[in-house]
Amino acid sequence: MPDFGPPTKAERIAVIPGDGIGIEVTREAVKVLETLKRVCGLPLELVALDWGAERYLKDGVTLPPDALEMFRSEFRAILIGALGDPRVPSNVHAADILLGIRAGLDLYVNYRPARLLDARLCPLKDRRSEDVNFHIFRENTEGAYAGLGGVFKPGTPDEVAVQEDVNTRKGVERILIHAFEFARRRGLKRIVMSDKSNAMPYAHGLWQRAFAEVRAHYADIESRHLFVDALAMELVRDPSQFQVIVTNNLFGDILSDLASQLAGGIGLAPSANLHPGRVSMFEPVHGSAPALAGKNLANPLGAILAASLMLDFLGHSDAARRVELAVERAVRENAATSDLGGAFSTSEVGDWICERL
Ligand code: IPM
Ligand code: MN
């Protein structure tokens, strides 16, 4: 658990609904948090921020220049919906805000659990719900996302484009240690590190060396390595073999989408962008889904589970568990949106959850 010292005042949470369905699903997550404030007396103060496409189109602001300092000094956590809007084809606002916060606050852990809540939602045949229950730890500040690169002779037949895969000893080591520590804390016995060191010996050779050193300190945990192509195959063939997966930024991005489908769909998947002990950010894995936006049809459970991860991070583990249990019930009883085979609207799912709290 992070140590922020004794809580002296309400914990301030920044809420960034963002674009598209981000706005609708965040509204439901906020409803859940407001309900918990009422029924459990959680000391939360939610502060809405209007950053996203609309704001960018209005005054050109993406991530305001003082944003990072404001988060560090005034907030405990950030809850974000989704970013992306067809009116901003470059997606510059999304990159500035989302990737800007991840890198700027040094949120080096992207935690994405994949747990199948109801066997009927798994696209693989004959799986039980306990067959899909693993935790992905995605490095969240470097790799292919470091932004190091450029284009040469753009728009000509000789055009060259380069984007480096940046891996630092410190960056790799700390995500590996975080994943091993998580496994130990949760009593999990198996961890897989995944890279592509057979094709990228420089960039991913570093992962191999750091892994060899870190795993030596965790003799109680069975650790192994899989190249990312083999891991993708094994995840589909037999997901029950996995408990903890740790990998780089890009592979973690791809694998967590795959994992979300194994666990019932991307509408259910939450994630946490963490720097233990510091202000951290929580979001559903899904995007802004412009085609679905404004129809009150999007699944809010990913955002609600992201709020639950946030509560857990803040030390409100009982409240977090309550939310989780209510979501599990909603899925099992089909109090759900159409992506899960239900007939509920976005806001009806939120109301249903709040009534159970
Ligand atoms: C995610 C998203 C982002 C990422 C995009 C929007 C830049 O896909 O959070 O998984 O690639 O990290
Ligand atoms: Mn993604």
Short mmCIF file of C-alpha atoms and ligand atoms in Angstrom, two decimals:
data_model
loop_
_atom_site.label_atom_id
_atom_site.label_comp_id
_atom_site.label_asym_id
_atom_site.label_seq_id
_atom_site.Cartn_x
_atom_site.Cartn_y
_atom_site.Cartn_z
CA MET A 1 0.00 0.00 0.00
CA PRO A 2 1.24 3.48 -0.74
CA ASP A 3 2.13 5.62 2.22
CA PHE A 4 0.75 9.12 1.98
CA GLY A 5 0.92 9.72 5.72
CA PRO A 6 -2.16 10.21 7.89
CA PRO A 7 -5.22 11.38 5.96
CA THR A 8 -5.76 14.90 7.16
CA LYS A 9 -8.35 16.02 4.65
CA ALA A 10 -10.49 14.65 1.88
CA GLU A 11 -8.56 12.71 -0.72
CA ARG A 12 -8.71 14.68 -3.94
CA ILE A 13 -9.35 12.69 -7.09
CA ALA A 14 -9.05 14.29 -10.52
CA VAL A 15 -11.70 13.02 -12.92
CA ILE A 16 -11.02 13.34 -16.67
CA PRO A 17 -13.97 11.86 -18.60
CA GLY A 18 -12.27 12.71 -21.93
CA ASP A 19 -13.99 11.87 -25.22
CA GLY A 20 -16.70 9.64 -26.69
CA ILE A 21 -17.93 6.88 -24.43
CA GLY A 22 -15.29 7.94 -21.90
CA ILE A 23 -17.77 10.60 -20.80
CA GLU A 24 -20.62 8.14 -20.31
CA VAL A 25 -18.69 5.40 -18.55
CA THR A 26 -16.90 7.85 -16.25
CA ARG A 27 -20.26 9.28 -15.21
CA GLU A 28 -21.23 5.81 -13.93
CA ALA A 29 -17.89 5.30 -12.15
CA VAL A 30 -18.38 8.67 -10.45
CA LYS A 31 -21.90 7.65 -9.45
CA VAL A 32 -20.45 4.56 -7.79
CA LEU A 33 -17.84 6.63 -5.93
CA GLU A 34 -20.47 9.14 -4.79
CA THR A 35 -22.61 6.27 -3.52
CA LEU A 36 -19.66 4.88 -1.54
CA LYS A 37 -19.03 8.31 -0.07
CA ARG A 38 -22.60 8.23 1.22
CA VAL A 39 -22.81 4.65 2.44
CA CYS A 40 -19.24 4.09 3.69
CA GLY A 41 -18.23 7.68 4.42
CA LEU A 42 -15.23 7.55 2.09
CA PRO A 43 -13.34 10.85 2.34
CA LEU A 44 -13.19 11.51 -1.42
CA GLU A 45 -13.39 14.82 -3.20
CA LEU A 46 -13.89 14.43 -6.94
CA VAL A 47 -12.67 17.28 -9.14
CA ALA A 48 -13.75 17.24 -12.79
CA LEU A 49 -11.30 18.33 -15.50
CA ASP A 50 -12.59 19.07 -18.99
CA TRP A 51 -9.51 17.98 -20.94
CA GLY A 52 -10.15 16.21 -24.21
CA ALA A 53 -11.03 16.85 -27.84
CA GLU A 54 -13.75 19.42 -27.15
CA ARG A 55 -11.44 21.56 -25.06
CA TYR A 56 -8.58 21.16 -27.53
CA LEU A 57 -10.78 22.28 -30.42
CA LYS A 58 -11.94 25.27 -28.40
CA ASP A 59 -8.66 26.68 -27.13
CA GLY A 60 -5.83 24.37 -28.19
CA VAL A 61 -5.18 23.11 -24.65
CA THR A 62 -4.27 19.41 -24.31
CA LEU A 63 -2.35 18.83 -21.08
CA PRO A 64 -2.01 22.26 -19.44
CA PRO A 65 1.59 23.22 -18.61
CA ASP A 66 1.05 23.18 -14.84
CA ALA A 67 -0.93 19.91 -14.83
CA LEU A 68 1.78 17.58 -13.60
CA GLU A 69 2.78 19.85 -10.74
CA MET A 70 -0.89 20.25 -9.81
CA PHE A 71 -1.37 16.46 -9.68
CA ARG A 72 1.77 15.97 -7.61
CA SER A 73 0.88 18.60 -5.05
CA GLU A 74 -2.91 18.47 -4.83
CA PHE A 75 -4.18 15.04 -5.87
CA ARG A 76 -3.98 11.44 -4.72
CA ALA A 77 -5.30 9.83 -7.88
CA ILE A 78 -6.64 10.44 -11.37
CA LEU A 79 -9.62 8.67 -12.89
CA ILE A 80 -9.68 8.95 -16.67
CA GLY A 81 -12.28 7.76 -19.20
CA ALA A 82 -10.96 7.55 -22.75
CA LEU A 83 -9.45 9.91 -25.32
CA GLY A 84 -9.83 9.97 -29.09
CA ASP A 85 -12.14 11.86 -31.40
CA PRO A 86 -12.49 11.78 -35.20
CA ARG A 87 -12.35 15.60 -35.22
CA VAL A 88 -8.73 15.36 -34.07
CA PRO A 89 -7.28 12.91 -36.58
CA SER A 90 -3.73 13.39 -35.31
CA ASN A 91 -4.87 12.30 -31.84
CA VAL A 92 -2.38 14.80 -30.48
CA HIS A 93 -4.56 15.61 -27.47
CA ALA A 94 -4.81 11.94 -26.50
CA ALA A 95 -1.06 11.44 -26.74
CA ASP A 96 -0.36 14.64 -24.79
CA ILE A 97 -2.83 13.89 -22.02
CA LEU A 98 -2.65 10.12 -21.56
CA LEU A 99 0.95 9.41 -22.50
CA GLY A 100 1.95 12.79 -21.05
CA ILE A 101 0.56 11.86 -17.63
CA ARG A 102 2.00 8.34 -17.72
CA ALA A 103 5.48 9.59 -18.55
CA GLY A 104 5.30 12.90 -16.71
CA LEU A 105 4.27 11.36 -13.40
CA ASP A 106 6.62 8.43 -14.00
CA LEU A 107 3.75 5.92 -13.68
CA TYR A 108 5.98 3.01 -14.55
CA VAL A 109 3.55 0.18 -13.78
CA ASN A 110 0.60 -0.46 -16.04
CA TYR A 111 -1.37 -3.12 -14.22
CA ARG A 112 -4.06 -4.91 -16.21
CA PRO A 113 -5.82 -7.85 -14.58
CA ALA A 114 -7.72 -10.36 -16.71
CA ARG A 115 -10.29 -12.37 -14.80
CA LEU A 116 -13.19 -14.20 -16.39
CA LEU A 117 -16.23 -13.42 -14.25
CA ASP A 118 -18.62 -15.72 -16.10
CA ALA A 119 -17.58 -18.71 -18.23
CA ARG A 120 -20.23 -17.93 -20.83
CA LEU A 121 -18.33 -14.77 -21.83
CA CYS A 122 -15.12 -16.54 -22.83
CA PRO A 123 -14.65 -16.87 -26.61
CA LEU A 124 -12.67 -20.10 -26.11
CA LYS A 125 -14.69 -23.27 -25.92
CA ASP A 126 -15.19 -25.27 -22.73
CA ARG A 127 -13.46 -22.87 -20.34
CA ARG A 128 -14.34 -22.45 -16.72
CA SER A 129 -14.17 -19.03 -15.13
CA GLU A 130 -11.11 -20.08 -13.11
CA ASP A 131 -9.23 -20.82 -16.36
CA VAL A 132 -8.71 -17.11 -17.05
CA ASN A 133 -7.31 -15.32 -14.05
CA PHE A 134 -3.98 -13.60 -14.54
CA HIS A 135 -2.31 -10.24 -14.08
CA ILE A 136 -0.39 -8.33 -16.75
CA PHE A 137 2.33 -5.89 -15.72
CA ARG A 138 3.18 -3.64 -18.61
CA GLU A 139 6.19 -1.33 -18.42
CA ASN A 140 4.59 2.08 -18.89
CA THR A 141 7.23 4.76 -19.42
CA GLU A 142 9.68 3.61 -22.07
CA GLY A 143 10.09 1.01 -24.83
CA ALA A 144 8.54 1.93 -28.16
CA TYR A 145 6.52 4.65 -26.41
CA ALA A 146 9.56 6.73 -25.44
CA GLY A 147 9.06 8.98 -28.46
CA LEU A 148 12.64 8.72 -29.64
CA GLY A 149 12.85 8.74 -33.40
CA GLY A 150 12.19 10.75 -36.50
CA VAL A 151 11.54 10.79 -40.18
CA PHE A 152 14.03 11.55 -42.90
CA LYS A 153 13.05 12.79 -46.38
CA PRO A 154 9.33 12.55 -45.56
CA GLY A 155 6.95 12.36 -48.48
CA THR A 156 9.64 11.28 -50.92
CA PRO A 157 10.29 7.82 -52.35
CA ASP A 158 13.39 7.71 -50.14
CA GLU A 159 11.46 8.34 -46.96
CA VAL A 160 12.91 6.79 -43.80
CA ALA A 161 11.06 6.46 -40.49
CA VAL A 162 12.71 5.34 -37.26
CA GLN A 163 11.23 4.83 -33.79
CA GLU A 164 13.53 3.44 -31.17
CA ASP A 165 12.72 0.80 -28.57
CA VAL A 166 14.25 2.45 -25.52
CA ASN A 167 15.00 0.19 -22.56
CA THR A 168 16.87 1.30 -19.48
CA ARG A 169 18.32 -0.88 -16.79
CA LYS A 170 16.43 1.06 -14.14
CA GLY A 171 13.16 0.95 -16.06
CA VAL A 172 13.28 -2.77 -16.76
CA GLU A 173 14.42 -3.71 -13.29
CA ARG A 174 11.72 -1.79 -11.46
CA ILE A 175 8.82 -3.28 -13.42
CA LEU A 176 10.27 -6.78 -12.99
CA ILE A 177 10.64 -6.25 -9.24
CA HIS A 178 7.12 -4.84 -9.01
CA ALA A 179 5.68 -7.92 -10.73
CA PHE A 180 7.61 -10.34 -8.53
CA GLU A 181 6.63 -8.45 -5.39
CA PHE A 182 2.99 -8.51 -6.46
CA ALA A 183 3.18 -12.28 -7.00
CA ARG A 184 4.72 -12.81 -3.59
CA ARG A 185 2.20 -10.55 -1.86
CA ARG A 186 -0.72 -12.34 -3.48
CA GLY A 187 0.73 -15.80 -2.91
CA LEU A 188 0.96 -16.44 -6.65
CA LYS A 189 3.48 -19.02 -7.74
CA ARG A 190 4.07 -18.48 -11.45
CA ILE A 191 5.45 -15.55 -13.42
CA VAL A 192 6.33 -15.19 -17.10
CA MET A 193 8.61 -12.53 -18.54
CA SER A 194 8.05 -11.90 -22.23
CA ASP A 195 10.23 -10.15 -24.79
CA LYS A 196 11.50 -10.64 -28.33
CA SER A 197 15.18 -10.97 -27.54
CA ASN A 198 15.71 -13.52 -30.33
CA ALA A 199 15.02 -10.78 -32.90
CA MET A 200 15.98 -7.73 -30.85
CA PRO A 201 19.09 -8.80 -28.93
CA TYR A 202 20.17 -5.28 -27.99
CA ALA A 203 16.90 -3.83 -26.77
CA HIS A 204 15.59 -7.02 -25.20
CA GLY A 205 18.90 -8.58 -24.19
CA LEU A 206 18.69 -6.09 -21.36
CA TRP A 207 15.41 -7.69 -20.26
CA GLN A 208 17.11 -11.09 -20.27
CA ARG A 209 19.97 -9.91 -18.07
CA ALA A 210 17.79 -7.98 -15.64
CA PHE A 211 15.36 -10.92 -15.40
CA ALA A 212 18.17 -13.35 -14.59
CA GLU A 213 19.28 -11.13 -11.72
CA VAL A 214 15.86 -10.27 -10.32
CA ARG A 215 14.42 -13.79 -10.41
CA ALA A 216 17.37 -15.04 -8.34
CA HIS A 217 15.85 -13.16 -5.39
CA TYR A 218 12.50 -14.94 -5.73
CA ALA A 219 13.25 -18.62 -5.41
CA ASP A 220 9.71 -19.12 -4.04
CA ILE A 221 8.20 -18.15 -7.40
CA GLU A 222 8.46 -20.26 -10.52
CA SER A 223 9.62 -17.87 -13.24
CA ARG A 224 10.09 -18.52 -16.93
CA HIS A 225 10.57 -16.68 -20.16
CA LEU A 226 8.45 -16.80 -23.32
CA PHE A 227 9.02 -14.91 -26.53
CA VAL A 228 6.01 -12.70 -27.12
CA ASP A 229 4.81 -14.60 -30.22
CA ALA A 230 4.79 -17.84 -28.25
CA LEU A 231 3.07 -16.12 -25.34
CA ALA A 232 0.29 -14.87 -27.62
CA MET A 233 -0.20 -18.42 -28.87
CA GLU A 234 -0.15 -19.96 -25.39
CA LEU A 235 -2.61 -17.39 -24.04
CA VAL A 236 -5.16 -18.60 -26.56
CA ARG A 237 -4.27 -22.30 -26.31
CA ASP A 238 -4.32 -22.52 -22.52
CA PRO A 239 -4.73 -19.32 -20.49
CA SER A 240 -5.01 -21.30 -17.24
CA GLN A 241 -1.22 -21.72 -17.10
CA PHE A 242 -0.68 -17.99 -16.43
CA GLN A 243 -0.78 -16.06 -13.19
CA VAL A 244 1.54 -13.07 -13.65
CA ILE A 245 2.93 -11.75 -16.94
CA VAL A 246 5.50 -8.96 -17.10
CA THR A 247 6.53 -7.36 -20.36
CA ASN A 248 7.43 -4.15 -22.15
CA ASN A 249 5.19 -1.25 -23.06
CA LEU A 250 4.20 -2.22 -26.61
CA PHE A 251 3.81 -5.94 -26.01
CA GLY A 252 1.83 -5.22 -22.86
CA ASP A 253 -0.49 -2.98 -24.87
CA ILE A 254 -1.19 -5.73 -27.40
CA LEU A 255 -1.40 -8.61 -24.95
CA SER A 256 -3.78 -6.75 -22.66
CA ASP A 257 -6.29 -6.33 -25.47
CA LEU A 258 -6.01 -10.05 -26.22
CA ALA A 259 -6.38 -10.82 -22.52
CA SER A 260 -9.45 -8.63 -22.22
CA GLN A 261 -11.25 -10.77 -24.79
CA LEU A 262 -10.31 -13.99 -22.98
CA ALA A 263 -11.85 -12.43 -19.88
CA GLY A 264 -15.14 -11.48 -21.47
CA GLY A 265 -14.46 -8.41 -23.58
CA ILE A 266 -12.73 -5.08 -23.54
CA GLY A 267 -15.75 -3.37 -21.99
CA LEU A 268 -14.96 -5.14 -18.71
CA ALA A 269 -11.22 -4.52 -18.51
CA PRO A 270 -9.76 -2.04 -15.99
CA SER A 271 -6.22 -0.78 -15.66
CA ALA A 272 -4.04 1.09 -13.22
CA ASN A 273 -1.08 3.32 -14.10
CA LEU A 274 0.96 3.29 -10.92
CA HIS A 275 3.94 4.74 -9.23
CA PRO A 276 3.67 3.21 -5.78
CA GLY A 277 3.44 5.90 -3.13
CA ARG A 278 2.71 8.68 -5.60
CA VAL A 279 -0.34 10.08 -7.36
CA SER A 280 -1.47 7.42 -9.86
CA MET A 281 -4.00 7.10 -12.68
CA PHE A 282 -6.85 4.63 -13.26
CA GLU A 283 -8.70 3.96 -16.52
CA PRO A 284 -10.68 1.37 -18.40
CA VAL A 285 -8.60 -0.37 -21.10
CA HIS A 286 -11.09 0.45 -23.86
CA GLY A 287 -10.96 3.50 -26.10
CA SER A 288 -13.45 6.29 -26.80
CA ALA A 289 -15.45 4.26 -29.39
CA PRO A 290 -16.80 7.28 -31.34
CA ALA A 291 -19.40 5.19 -33.18
CA LEU A 292 -20.97 4.13 -29.88
CA ALA A 293 -20.72 7.51 -28.18
CA GLY A 294 -23.75 9.42 -26.91
CA LYS A 295 -26.11 6.44 -27.14
CA ASN A 296 -26.04 5.32 -23.51
CA LEU A 297 -25.02 1.83 -24.70
CA ALA A 298 -21.38 1.56 -23.69
CA ASN A 299 -20.38 -0.88 -20.97
CA PRO A 300 -19.42 1.08 -17.83
CA LEU A 301 -18.06 -1.94 -15.93
CA GLY A 302 -14.44 -1.43 -17.07
CA ALA A 303 -14.54 2.13 -15.73
CA ILE A 304 -16.28 1.01 -12.53
CA LEU A 305 -13.64 -1.69 -11.99
CA ALA A 306 -10.94 0.94 -12.63
CA ALA A 307 -12.52 2.98 -9.82
CA SER A 308 -12.33 -0.13 -7.66
CA LEU A 309 -8.60 -0.49 -8.41
CA MET A 310 -8.24 3.16 -7.41
CA LEU A 311 -10.01 2.60 -4.09
CA ASP A 312 -7.73 -0.32 -3.38
CA PHE A 313 -4.67 1.80 -4.20
CA LEU A 314 -5.92 4.49 -1.81
CA GLY A 315 -6.17 1.92 0.95
CA HIS A 316 -9.97 1.54 0.90
CA SER A 317 -9.78 -2.16 0.24
CA ASP A 318 -13.20 -2.98 1.74
CA ALA A 319 -14.95 -0.47 -0.50
CA ALA A 320 -12.92 -1.73 -3.48
CA ARG A 321 -14.01 -5.29 -2.80
CA ARG A 322 -17.65 -4.24 -2.47
CA VAL A 323 -17.54 -2.69 -5.93
CA GLU A 324 -15.86 -5.75 -7.36
CA LEU A 325 -18.48 -8.06 -5.89
CA ALA A 326 -21.30 -5.90 -7.22
CA VAL A 327 -19.74 -6.01 -10.70
CA GLU A 328 -19.37 -9.78 -10.50
CA ARG A 329 -23.04 -10.03 -9.62
CA ALA A 330 -24.06 -7.70 -12.43
CA VAL A 331 -22.21 -9.89 -14.92
CA ARG A 332 -23.57 -13.18 -13.56
CA GLU A 333 -27.13 -11.88 -13.35
CA ASN A 334 -26.83 -10.23 -16.75
CA ALA A 335 -27.55 -6.74 -15.46
CA ALA A 336 -25.34 -5.70 -18.34
CA THR A 337 -25.03 -3.91 -21.67
CA SER A 338 -25.43 -5.60 -25.04
CA ASP A 339 -21.71 -6.39 -25.49
CA LEU A 340 -22.16 -8.87 -22.63
CA GLY A 341 -25.50 -10.11 -23.93
CA GLY A 342 -27.59 -7.93 -21.63
CA ALA A 343 -30.32 -5.41 -22.34
CA PHE A 344 -29.29 -2.65 -19.94
CA SER A 345 -28.20 0.85 -20.89
CA THR A 346 -24.97 2.38 -19.58
CA SER A 347 -26.77 4.33 -16.87
CA GLU A 348 -29.00 1.41 -15.90
CA VAL A 349 -25.92 -0.71 -15.21
CA GLY A 350 -24.50 2.09 -13.04
CA ASP A 351 -27.79 2.43 -11.14
CA TRP A 352 -28.00 -1.33 -10.62
CA ILE A 353 -24.50 -1.42 -9.14
CA CYS A 354 -25.21 1.58 -6.88
CA GLU A 355 -28.36 -0.05 -5.53
CA ARG A 356 -26.33 -3.14 -4.54
CA LEU A 357 -23.77 -1.01 -2.71
C1 IPM B 1 -3.98 1.82 -24.01
C2 IPM B 1 -4.16 2.57 -25.30
C3 IPM B 1 -3.04 3.61 -25.47
C4 IPM B 1 -1.72 2.87 -25.47
C5 IPM B 1 -3.20 4.48 -26.72
C6 IPM B 1 -4.50 5.25 -26.71
C7 IPM B 1 -2.04 5.43 -26.93
O1 IPM B 1 -4.20 1.69 -26.37
O2 IPM B 1 -4.04 2.45 -22.94
O3 IPM B 1 -3.81 0.61 -24.04
O4 IPM B 1 -1.26 2.40 -26.51
O5 IPM B 1 -1.14 2.74 -24.40
MN MN B 2 -4.19 -0.42 -25.78
#
